[in-house]
PDB file of C-alpha atoms in Angstrom:
ATOM      1  CA  UNK A  16       0.000   0.000   0.000  1.00 96.00           C
ATOM      2  CA  UNK A  17       3.103   2.251   0.054  1.00 98.00           C
ATOM      3  CA  UNK A  18       5.579   3.267  -2.700  1.00 98.00           C
ATOM      4  CA  UNK A  19       2.935   2.341  -5.256  1.00 97.00           C
ATOM      5  CA  UNK A  20       4.844   4.119  -8.019  1.00 97.00           C
ATOM      6  CA  UNK A  21       7.386   1.264  -7.788  1.00 98.00           C
ATOM      7  CA  UNK A  22       7.026  -2.376  -8.923  1.00 97.00           C
ATOM      8  CA  UNK A  23       6.283  -4.778  -6.034  1.00 97.00           C
ATOM      9  CA  UNK A  24       9.839  -6.101  -5.739  1.00 98.00           C
ATOM     10  CA  UNK A  25      11.212  -2.562  -5.544  1.00 98.00           C
ATOM     11  CA  UNK A  26       8.607  -1.660  -2.911  1.00 98.00           C
ATOM     12  CA  UNK A  27       9.815  -4.585  -0.823  1.00 98.00           C
ATOM     13  CA  UNK A  28      13.440  -3.509  -1.189  1.00 98.00           C
ATOM     14  CA  UNK A  29      12.576   0.048  -0.174  1.00 98.00           C
ATOM     15  CA  UNK A  30      10.649  -1.013   2.909  1.00 98.00           C
ATOM     16  CA  UNK A  31      13.416  -3.407   3.908  1.00 98.00           C
ATOM     17  CA  UNK A  32      16.067  -0.701   3.489  1.00 98.00           C
ATOM     18  CA  UNK A  33      14.065   1.555   5.803  1.00 98.00           C
ATOM     19  CA  UNK A  34      14.017  -1.139   8.489  1.00 97.00           C
ATOM     20  CA  UNK A  35      10.477  -2.470   8.141  1.00 98.00           C
ATOM     21  CA  UNK A  36       9.073  -5.924   7.681  1.00 98.00           C
ATOM     22  CA  UNK A  37       6.780  -6.500   4.708  1.00 98.00           C
ATOM     23  CA  UNK A  38       3.275  -7.924   4.334  1.00 97.00           C
ATOM     24  CA  UNK A  39       1.901  -9.162   1.013  1.00 97.00           C
ATOM     25  CA  UNK A  40      -1.649  -9.961   0.014  1.00 95.00           C
ATOM     26  CA  UNK A  41      -2.504 -12.356  -2.827  1.00 95.00           C
ATOM     27  CA  UNK A  42       0.709 -14.325  -3.331  1.00 97.00           C
ATOM     28  CA  UNK A  43      -0.449 -15.658  -6.698  1.00 97.00           C
ATOM     29  CA  UNK A  44       0.116 -12.188  -8.184  1.00 95.00           C
ATOM     30  CA  UNK A  45       3.768 -11.991  -7.141  1.00 97.00           C
ATOM     31  CA  UNK A  46       7.103 -13.300  -8.391  1.00 97.00           C
ATOM     32  CA  UNK A  47       7.869 -15.265  -5.249  1.00 98.00           C
ATOM     33  CA  UNK A  48      11.525 -16.147  -6.045  1.00 98.00           C
ATOM     34  CA  UNK A  49      12.195 -12.471  -6.770  1.00 98.00           C
ATOM     35  CA  UNK A  50      10.626 -11.438  -3.473  1.00 98.00           C
ATOM     36  CA  UNK A  51      12.631 -14.063  -1.611  1.00 98.00           C
ATOM     37  CA  UNK A  52      15.828 -12.857  -3.292  1.00 98.00           C
ATOM     38  CA  UNK A  53      15.408  -9.388  -1.744  1.00 98.00           C
ATOM     39  CA  UNK A  54      16.355 -10.818   1.646  1.00 98.00           C
ATOM     40  CA  UNK A  55      13.527  -8.845   3.262  1.00 98.00           C
ATOM     41  CA  UNK A  56      11.737 -10.062   6.372  1.00 98.00           C
ATOM     42  CA  UNK A  57       8.089 -10.818   5.676  1.00 98.00           C
ATOM     43  CA  UNK A  58       5.628 -10.525   8.552  1.00 98.00           C
ATOM     44  CA  UNK A  59       2.498 -12.067   7.029  1.00 98.00           C
ATOM     45  CA  UNK A  60       0.661 -12.877   3.815  1.00 98.00           C
ATOM     46  CA  UNK A  61      -2.756 -13.968   2.665  1.00 97.00           C
ATOM     47  CA  UNK A  62      -2.971 -17.655   3.541  1.00 98.00           C
ATOM     48  CA  UNK A  63      -5.521 -18.837   1.004  1.00 97.00           C
ATOM     49  CA  UNK A  64      -6.568 -18.213  -2.587  1.00 96.00           C
ATOM     50  CA  UNK A  65     -10.256 -19.071  -2.458  1.00 95.00           C
ATOM     51  CA  UNK A  66     -12.772 -20.723  -0.158  1.00 95.00           C
ATOM     52  CA  UNK A  67     -15.092 -19.945   2.718  1.00 95.00           C
ATOM     53  CA  UNK A  68     -15.523 -20.918   6.354  1.00 96.00           C
ATOM     54  CA  UNK A  69     -19.130 -21.939   6.650  1.00 95.00           C
ATOM     55  CA  UNK A  70     -20.165 -24.398   3.916  1.00 93.00           C
ATOM     56  CA  UNK A  71     -18.789 -27.816   3.018  1.00 95.00           C
ATOM     57  CA  UNK A  72     -17.489 -27.091  -0.485  1.00 95.00           C
ATOM     58  CA  UNK A  73     -16.085 -23.709   0.500  1.00 95.00           C
ATOM     59  CA  UNK A  74     -14.342 -25.151   3.549  1.00 97.00           C
ATOM     60  CA  UNK A  75     -12.675 -27.871   1.492  1.00 97.00           C
ATOM     61  CA  UNK A  76     -11.542 -25.233  -1.003  1.00 97.00           C
ATOM     62  CA  UNK A  77     -10.199 -23.053   1.786  1.00 97.00           C
ATOM     63  CA  UNK A  78      -8.193 -25.972   3.193  1.00 98.00           C
ATOM     64  CA  UNK A  79      -6.905 -26.872  -0.259  1.00 98.00           C
ATOM     65  CA  UNK A  80      -5.657 -23.379  -1.080  1.00 98.00           C
ATOM     66  CA  UNK A  81      -4.359 -22.811   2.458  1.00 98.00           C
ATOM     67  CA  UNK A  82      -2.216 -25.918   1.975  1.00 98.00           C
ATOM     68  CA  UNK A  83      -0.993 -24.485  -1.335  1.00 98.00           C
ATOM     69  CA  UNK A  84      -0.010 -21.277   0.444  1.00 98.00           C
ATOM     70  CA  UNK A  85       2.270 -22.930   2.977  1.00 98.00           C
ATOM     71  CA  UNK A  86       5.203 -23.713   0.621  1.00 98.00           C
ATOM     72  CA  UNK A  87       5.104 -20.085  -0.525  1.00 98.00           C
ATOM     73  CA  UNK A  88       5.194 -18.932   3.089  1.00 98.00           C
ATOM     74  CA  UNK A  89       8.155 -21.219   3.741  1.00 98.00           C
ATOM     75  CA  UNK A  90      10.035 -19.849   0.717  1.00 98.00           C
ATOM     76  CA  UNK A  91       9.571 -16.289   1.982  1.00 98.00           C
ATOM     77  CA  UNK A  92       9.994 -17.120   5.664  1.00 98.00           C
ATOM     78  CA  UNK A  93       6.482 -15.880   6.466  1.00 98.00           C
ATOM     79  CA  UNK A  94       5.331 -17.036   9.929  1.00 98.00           C
ATOM     80  CA  UNK A  95       1.692 -15.874   9.779  1.00 98.00           C
ATOM     81  CA  UNK A  96      -0.958 -16.540   7.127  1.00 98.00           C
ATOM     82  CA  UNK A  97      -4.113 -14.445   7.012  1.00 98.00           C
ATOM     83  CA  UNK A  98      -7.715 -15.615   6.543  1.00 98.00           C
ATOM     84  CA  UNK A  99     -11.141 -13.989   6.196  1.00 96.00           C
ATOM     85  CA  UNK A 100     -14.672 -15.231   6.708  1.00 92.00           C
ATOM     86  CA  UNK A 101     -14.987 -15.618   2.965  1.00 91.00           C
ATOM     87  CA  UNK A 102     -12.958 -14.798  -0.119  1.00 89.00           C
ATOM     88  CA  UNK A 103     -12.788 -11.116  -1.112  1.00 89.00           C
ATOM     89  CA  UNK A 104     -12.842  -9.751  -4.650  1.00 86.00           C
ATOM     90  CA  UNK A 105     -10.586  -7.024  -6.061  1.00 84.00           C
ATOM     91  CA  UNK A 106     -12.770  -4.362  -4.393  1.00 87.00           C
ATOM     92  CA  UNK A 107     -12.638  -6.058  -0.996  1.00 89.00           C
ATOM     93  CA  UNK A 108     -16.224  -7.260  -1.253  1.00 88.00           C
ATOM     94  CA  UNK A 109     -17.174 -10.818  -0.275  1.00 89.00           C
ATOM     95  CA  UNK A 110     -17.375 -13.241  -3.177  1.00 86.00           C
ATOM     96  CA  UNK A 111     -20.313 -14.792  -1.337  1.00 83.00           C
ATOM     97  CA  UNK A 112     -22.163 -12.007   0.504  1.00 88.00           C
ATOM     98  CA  UNK A 113     -23.899 -13.250   3.617  1.00 89.00           C
ATOM     99  CA  UNK A 114     -26.295 -10.846   5.340  1.00 84.00           C
ATOM    100  CA  UNK A 115     -27.427 -13.476   7.876  1.00 91.00           C
ATOM    101  CA  UNK A 116     -25.132 -15.949   9.654  1.00 94.00           C
ATOM    102  CA  UNK A 117     -26.985 -18.928  11.081  1.00 96.00           C
ATOM    103  CA  UNK A 118     -26.077 -21.113  14.035  1.00 97.00           C
ATOM    104  CA  UNK A 119     -25.215 -23.944  11.673  1.00 97.00           C
ATOM    105  CA  UNK A 120     -22.785 -21.632   9.869  1.00 96.00           C
ATOM    106  CA  UNK A 121     -21.083 -20.796  13.170  1.00 97.00           C
ATOM    107  CA  UNK A 122     -20.590 -24.477  13.904  1.00 98.00           C
ATOM    108  CA  UNK A 123     -19.237 -25.134  10.413  1.00 98.00           C
ATOM    109  CA  UNK A 124     -16.883 -22.157  10.638  1.00 98.00           C
ATOM    110  CA  UNK A 125     -15.501 -23.424  13.926  1.00 98.00           C
ATOM    111  CA  UNK A 126     -14.967 -26.884  12.424  1.00 98.00           C
ATOM    112  CA  UNK A 127     -13.202 -25.368   9.403  1.00 98.00           C
ATOM    113  CA  UNK A 128     -10.909 -23.304  11.597  1.00 98.00           C
ATOM    114  CA  UNK A 129     -10.094 -26.366  13.702  1.00 98.00           C
ATOM    115  CA  UNK A 130      -8.958 -28.086  10.504  1.00 98.00           C
ATOM    116  CA  UNK A 131      -6.941 -24.978   9.605  1.00 98.00           C
ATOM    117  CA  UNK A 132      -5.300 -25.078  13.045  1.00 98.00           C
ATOM    118  CA  UNK A 133      -4.372 -28.725  12.434  1.00 98.00           C
ATOM    119  CA  UNK A 134      -2.779 -27.725   9.121  1.00 98.00           C
ATOM    120  CA  UNK A 135      -0.818 -24.902  10.700  1.00 98.00           C
ATOM    121  CA  UNK A 136       0.382 -27.130  13.511  1.00 98.00           C
ATOM    122  CA  UNK A 137       1.642 -29.770  11.087  1.00 98.00           C
ATOM    123  CA  UNK A 138       3.646 -27.214   9.120  1.00 98.00           C
ATOM    124  CA  UNK A 139       4.806 -24.856  11.852  1.00 97.00           C
ATOM    125  CA  UNK A 140       2.895 -21.752  10.756  1.00 98.00           C
ATOM    126  CA  UNK A 141       0.182 -19.674  12.388  1.00 98.00           C
ATOM    127  CA  UNK A 142      -3.039 -18.923  10.573  1.00 98.00           C
ATOM    128  CA  UNK A 143      -4.821 -15.709  11.563  1.00 98.00           C
ATOM    129  CA  UNK A 144      -8.469 -14.740  11.223  1.00 98.00           C
ATOM    130  CA  UNK A 145      -8.793 -11.029  10.468  1.00 98.00           C
ATOM    131  CA  UNK A 146     -11.707  -8.840  11.498  1.00 98.00           C
ATOM    132  CA  UNK A 147     -13.127  -6.539   8.829  1.00 97.00           C
ATOM    133  CA  UNK A 148     -15.481  -3.591   9.011  1.00 96.00           C
ATOM    134  CA  UNK A 149     -18.949  -4.147   7.567  1.00 94.00           C
ATOM    135  CA  UNK A 150     -20.379  -0.590   7.403  1.00 94.00           C
ATOM    136  CA  UNK A 151     -17.818   0.832   4.950  1.00 93.00           C
ATOM    137  CA  UNK A 152     -15.319  -1.476   3.256  1.00 92.00           C
ATOM    138  CA  UNK A 153     -16.569  -5.062   3.460  1.00 94.00           C
ATOM    139  CA  UNK A 154     -20.387  -5.207   3.715  1.00 94.00           C
ATOM    140  CA  UNK A 155     -21.837  -8.682   3.759  1.00 94.00           C
ATOM    141  CA  UNK A 156     -18.685 -10.450   4.956  1.00 95.00           C
ATOM    142  CA  UNK A 157     -19.573 -13.222   7.420  1.00 95.00           C
ATOM    143  CA  UNK A 158     -17.713 -13.369  10.744  1.00 96.00           C
ATOM    144  CA  UNK A 159     -16.268  -9.939  10.015  1.00 95.00           C
ATOM    145  CA  UNK A 160     -16.602  -8.177  13.363  1.00 96.00           C
ATOM    146  CA  UNK A 161     -13.826  -8.453  15.933  1.00 98.00           C
ATOM    147  CA  UNK A 162     -16.397  -9.905  18.317  1.00 97.00           C
ATOM    148  CA  UNK A 163     -16.966 -12.705  15.786  1.00 97.00           C
ATOM    149  CA  UNK A 164     -13.313 -13.475  15.130  1.00 98.00           C
ATOM    150  CA  UNK A 165     -12.598 -13.447  18.863  1.00 98.00           C
ATOM    151  CA  UNK A 166     -15.477 -15.827  19.560  1.00 98.00           C
ATOM    152  CA  UNK A 167     -14.286 -18.309  16.936  1.00 98.00           C
ATOM    153  CA  UNK A 168     -10.558 -18.223  17.658  1.00 98.00           C
ATOM    154  CA  UNK A 169     -10.895 -18.259  21.449  1.00 98.00           C
ATOM    155  CA  UNK A 170     -13.269 -21.226  21.299  1.00 98.00           C
ATOM    156  CA  UNK A 171     -10.610 -23.233  19.438  1.00 98.00           C
ATOM    157  CA  UNK A 172      -7.713 -21.878  21.547  1.00 98.00           C
ATOM    158  CA  UNK A 173      -4.775 -23.321  19.602  1.00 98.00           C
ATOM    159  CA  UNK A 174      -1.339 -21.754  19.130  1.00 97.00           C
ATOM    160  CA  UNK A 175      -1.543 -22.383  15.386  1.00 98.00           C
ATOM    161  CA  UNK A 176      -4.649 -20.166  15.063  1.00 98.00           C
ATOM    162  CA  UNK A 177      -4.717 -16.551  16.161  1.00 98.00           C
ATOM    163  CA  UNK A 178      -6.307 -13.178  15.561  1.00 98.00           C
ATOM    164  CA  UNK A 179      -5.144 -10.590  13.107  1.00 98.00           C
ATOM    165  CA  UNK A 180      -6.649  -7.731  15.079  1.00 98.00           C
ATOM    166  CA  UNK A 181      -7.133  -4.839  12.663  1.00 98.00           C
ATOM    167  CA  UNK A 182      -7.828  -1.700  14.688  1.00 98.00           C
ATOM    168  CA  UNK A 183      -8.835   0.372  11.648  1.00 98.00           C
ATOM    169  CA  UNK A 184     -11.659  -2.041  10.928  1.00 98.00           C
ATOM    170  CA  UNK A 185     -12.554  -2.347  14.606  1.00 98.00           C
ATOM    171  CA  UNK A 186     -12.832   1.415  15.052  1.00 98.00           C
ATOM    172  CA  UNK A 187     -15.327   1.692  12.204  1.00 97.00           C
ATOM    173  CA  UNK A 188     -17.350  -1.320  13.260  1.00 90.00           C
ATOM    174  CA  UNK A 189     -17.107  -1.417  17.033  1.00 95.00           C
ATOM    175  CA  UNK A 190     -14.794   1.099  18.736  1.00 96.00           C
ATOM    176  CA  UNK A 191     -13.630   0.782  22.372  1.00 97.00           C
ATOM    177  CA  UNK A 192     -10.216  -0.242  21.031  1.00 98.00           C
ATOM    178  CA  UNK A 193      -8.132  -0.492  24.197  1.00 98.00           C
ATOM    179  CA  UNK A 194     -10.675  -2.711  25.894  1.00 98.00           C
ATOM    180  CA  UNK A 195     -10.921  -4.772  22.695  1.00 98.00           C
ATOM    181  CA  UNK A 196      -7.138  -5.255  22.739  1.00 98.00           C
ATOM    182  CA  UNK A 197      -7.313  -6.356  26.371  1.00 98.00           C
ATOM    183  CA  UNK A 198     -10.008  -8.928  25.672  1.00 98.00           C
ATOM    184  CA  UNK A 199      -8.323 -10.250  22.554  1.00 98.00           C
ATOM    185  CA  UNK A 200      -4.773 -10.265  23.934  1.00 98.00           C
ATOM    186  CA  UNK A 201      -4.376 -14.019  24.649  1.00 98.00           C
ATOM    187  CA  UNK A 202      -5.195 -14.848  21.024  1.00 98.00           C
ATOM    188  CA  UNK A 203      -3.611 -11.981  19.067  1.00 98.00           C
ATOM    189  CA  UNK A 204      -1.043 -13.084  16.505  1.00 98.00           C
ATOM    190  CA  UNK A 205      -0.623  -9.667  14.878  1.00 98.00           C
ATOM    191  CA  UNK A 206      -2.094  -6.172  15.114  1.00 98.00           C
ATOM    192  CA  UNK A 207      -2.771  -4.000  12.092  1.00 98.00           C
ATOM    193  CA  UNK A 208      -3.426  -0.275  12.170  1.00 98.00           C
ATOM    194  CA  UNK A 209      -4.526   2.679  10.067  1.00 98.00           C
ATOM    195  CA  UNK A 210      -6.382   5.832  11.032  1.00 98.00           C
ATOM    196  CA  UNK A 211     -10.071   6.639  10.613  1.00 98.00           C
ATOM    197  CA  UNK A 212     -11.377   8.109   8.373  1.00 98.00           C
ATOM    198  CA  UNK A 213      -9.274   7.571   5.262  1.00 97.00           C
ATOM    199  CA  UNK A 214      -7.250   4.483   6.195  1.00 98.00           C
ATOM    200  CA  UNK A 215      -3.999   6.438   6.270  1.00 98.00           C
ATOM    201  CA  UNK A 216      -1.125   6.510   8.752  1.00 98.00           C
ATOM    202  CA  UNK A 217      -1.557   7.304  12.468  1.00 98.00           C
ATOM    203  CA  UNK A 218      -2.072  10.988  13.158  1.00 98.00           C
ATOM    204  CA  UNK A 219      -4.323  11.634  10.192  1.00 98.00           C
ATOM    205  CA  UNK A 220      -7.636  10.788  11.854  1.00 98.00           C
ATOM    206  CA  UNK A 221      -9.465  10.216  15.100  1.00 98.00           C
ATOM    207  CA  UNK A 222      -7.616   7.263  16.674  1.00 98.00           C
ATOM    208  CA  UNK A 223      -5.141   8.165  19.435  1.00 98.00           C
ATOM    209  CA  UNK A 224      -2.592   5.505  18.549  1.00 98.00           C
ATOM    210  CA  UNK A 225       0.017   6.725  21.022  1.00 97.00           C
ATOM    211  CA  UNK A 226      -2.419   5.913  23.839  1.00 98.00           C
ATOM    212  CA  UNK A 227      -3.121   2.523  22.293  1.00 98.00           C
ATOM    213  CA  UNK A 228       0.615   1.863  22.078  1.00 98.00           C
ATOM    214  CA  UNK A 229       1.027   2.643  25.781  1.00 98.00           C
ATOM    215  CA  UNK A 230      -1.885   0.374  26.624  1.00 98.00           C
ATOM    216  CA  UNK A 231      -0.491  -2.484  24.537  1.00 98.00           C
ATOM    217  CA  UNK A 232       2.868  -2.098  26.244  1.00 98.00           C
ATOM    218  CA  UNK A 233       1.210  -2.180  29.666  1.00 98.00           C
ATOM    219  CA  UNK A 234      -0.681  -5.320  28.620  1.00 98.00           C
ATOM    220  CA  UNK A 235       2.636  -6.952  27.710  1.00 98.00           C
ATOM    221  CA  UNK A 236       2.177  -7.089  23.942  1.00 97.00           C
ATOM    222  CA  UNK A 237       5.566  -7.628  22.242  1.00 96.00           C
ATOM    223  CA  UNK A 238       4.425  -8.873  18.861  1.00 97.00           C
ATOM    224  CA  UNK A 239       4.146  -7.321  15.421  1.00 98.00           C
ATOM    225  CA  UNK A 240       2.196  -4.141  14.713  1.00 98.00           C
ATOM    226  CA  UNK A 241       1.706  -3.544  11.002  1.00 98.00           C
ATOM    227  CA  UNK A 242       0.641  -0.435   9.102  1.00 98.00           C
ATOM    228  CA  UNK A 243      -2.033  -1.609   6.681  1.00 98.00           C
ATOM    229  CA  UNK A 244      -2.881   1.830   5.390  1.00 97.00           C
ATOM    230  CA  UNK A 245      -2.249   4.349   2.657  1.00 98.00           C
ATOM    231  CA  UNK A 246       0.093   7.327   2.884  1.00 98.00           C
ATOM    232  CA  UNK A 247      -1.724  10.629   3.203  1.00 98.00           C
ATOM    233  CA  UNK A 248       1.182  12.244   1.381  1.00 98.00           C
ATOM    234  CA  UNK A 249       4.837  11.245   1.281  1.00 98.00           C
ATOM    235  CA  UNK A 250       5.368   7.528   1.886  1.00 98.00           C
ATOM    236  CA  UNK A 251       8.442   7.896   4.086  1.00 98.00           C
ATOM    237  CA  UNK A 252       6.723  10.549   6.198  1.00 98.00           C
ATOM    238  CA  UNK A 253       3.779   8.170   6.658  1.00 98.00           C
ATOM    239  CA  UNK A 254       6.111   5.428   7.817  1.00 98.00           C
ATOM    240  CA  UNK A 255       7.838   7.777  10.255  1.00 98.00           C
ATOM    241  CA  UNK A 256       4.487   8.831  11.709  1.00 98.00           C
ATOM    242  CA  UNK A 257       3.612   5.175  12.152  1.00 98.00           C
ATOM    243  CA  UNK A 258       6.946   4.520  13.887  1.00 98.00           C
ATOM    244  CA  UNK A 259       6.552   7.581  16.096  1.00 98.00           C
ATOM    245  CA  UNK A 260       3.074   6.505  17.216  1.00 98.00           C
ATOM    246  CA  UNK A 261       4.384   3.155  18.407  1.00 97.00           C
ATOM    247  CA  UNK A 262       7.689   4.321  19.881  1.00 96.00           C
ATOM    248  CA  UNK A 263       7.406   4.672  23.648  1.00 93.00           C
TER     249      UNK A 263
END
């Protein structure tokens, strides 16, 4: 989402040179050997190509493409693979919109994620379920709210399955971010941030990320915090604002 005037490999090199880890989305669109050759450290990537959580055919497809993603993760040294309640199209909209989630769907989603946890455990990677906001960016995505992802992941309670807690999405959909971090803490695998509105770097909107950083430190969080946002202006300035917000 930064240095978008550069080809992907050059973006990775630039981020690495500035001292940041790198996240990628759809790995099928990248030259994986070229990315690996940069020597950059990759924090996470999308851990599936297609599939869903809550129906039989979709769950089997999710498991199949999650398994395909693992060798790519190994080649890049990616420890965490990201999942959603259903596949998203190029606009971030669900490929199978789902305005109503039934009890049977909850049970199937939990079963699917248990199978995903088994897969991650066998291969030494962590799969993450990311929360998404429904009012603005991802309407109709099942299991999108942080409350939903927390309920599913905590009920399984395996080290190979965690939360990708996206605070940009949570602010739009739910708010009360510090308390949300506290409740989710035992199951967080990674935290992603951007400001609201606009999905740009910290300091451009309404979220007081410096306070959130202090709270996370007090809670004992020592894991990865990733900027999944656009630059409001200069890319390097955006990165420095992100670093400043999370430097105590």
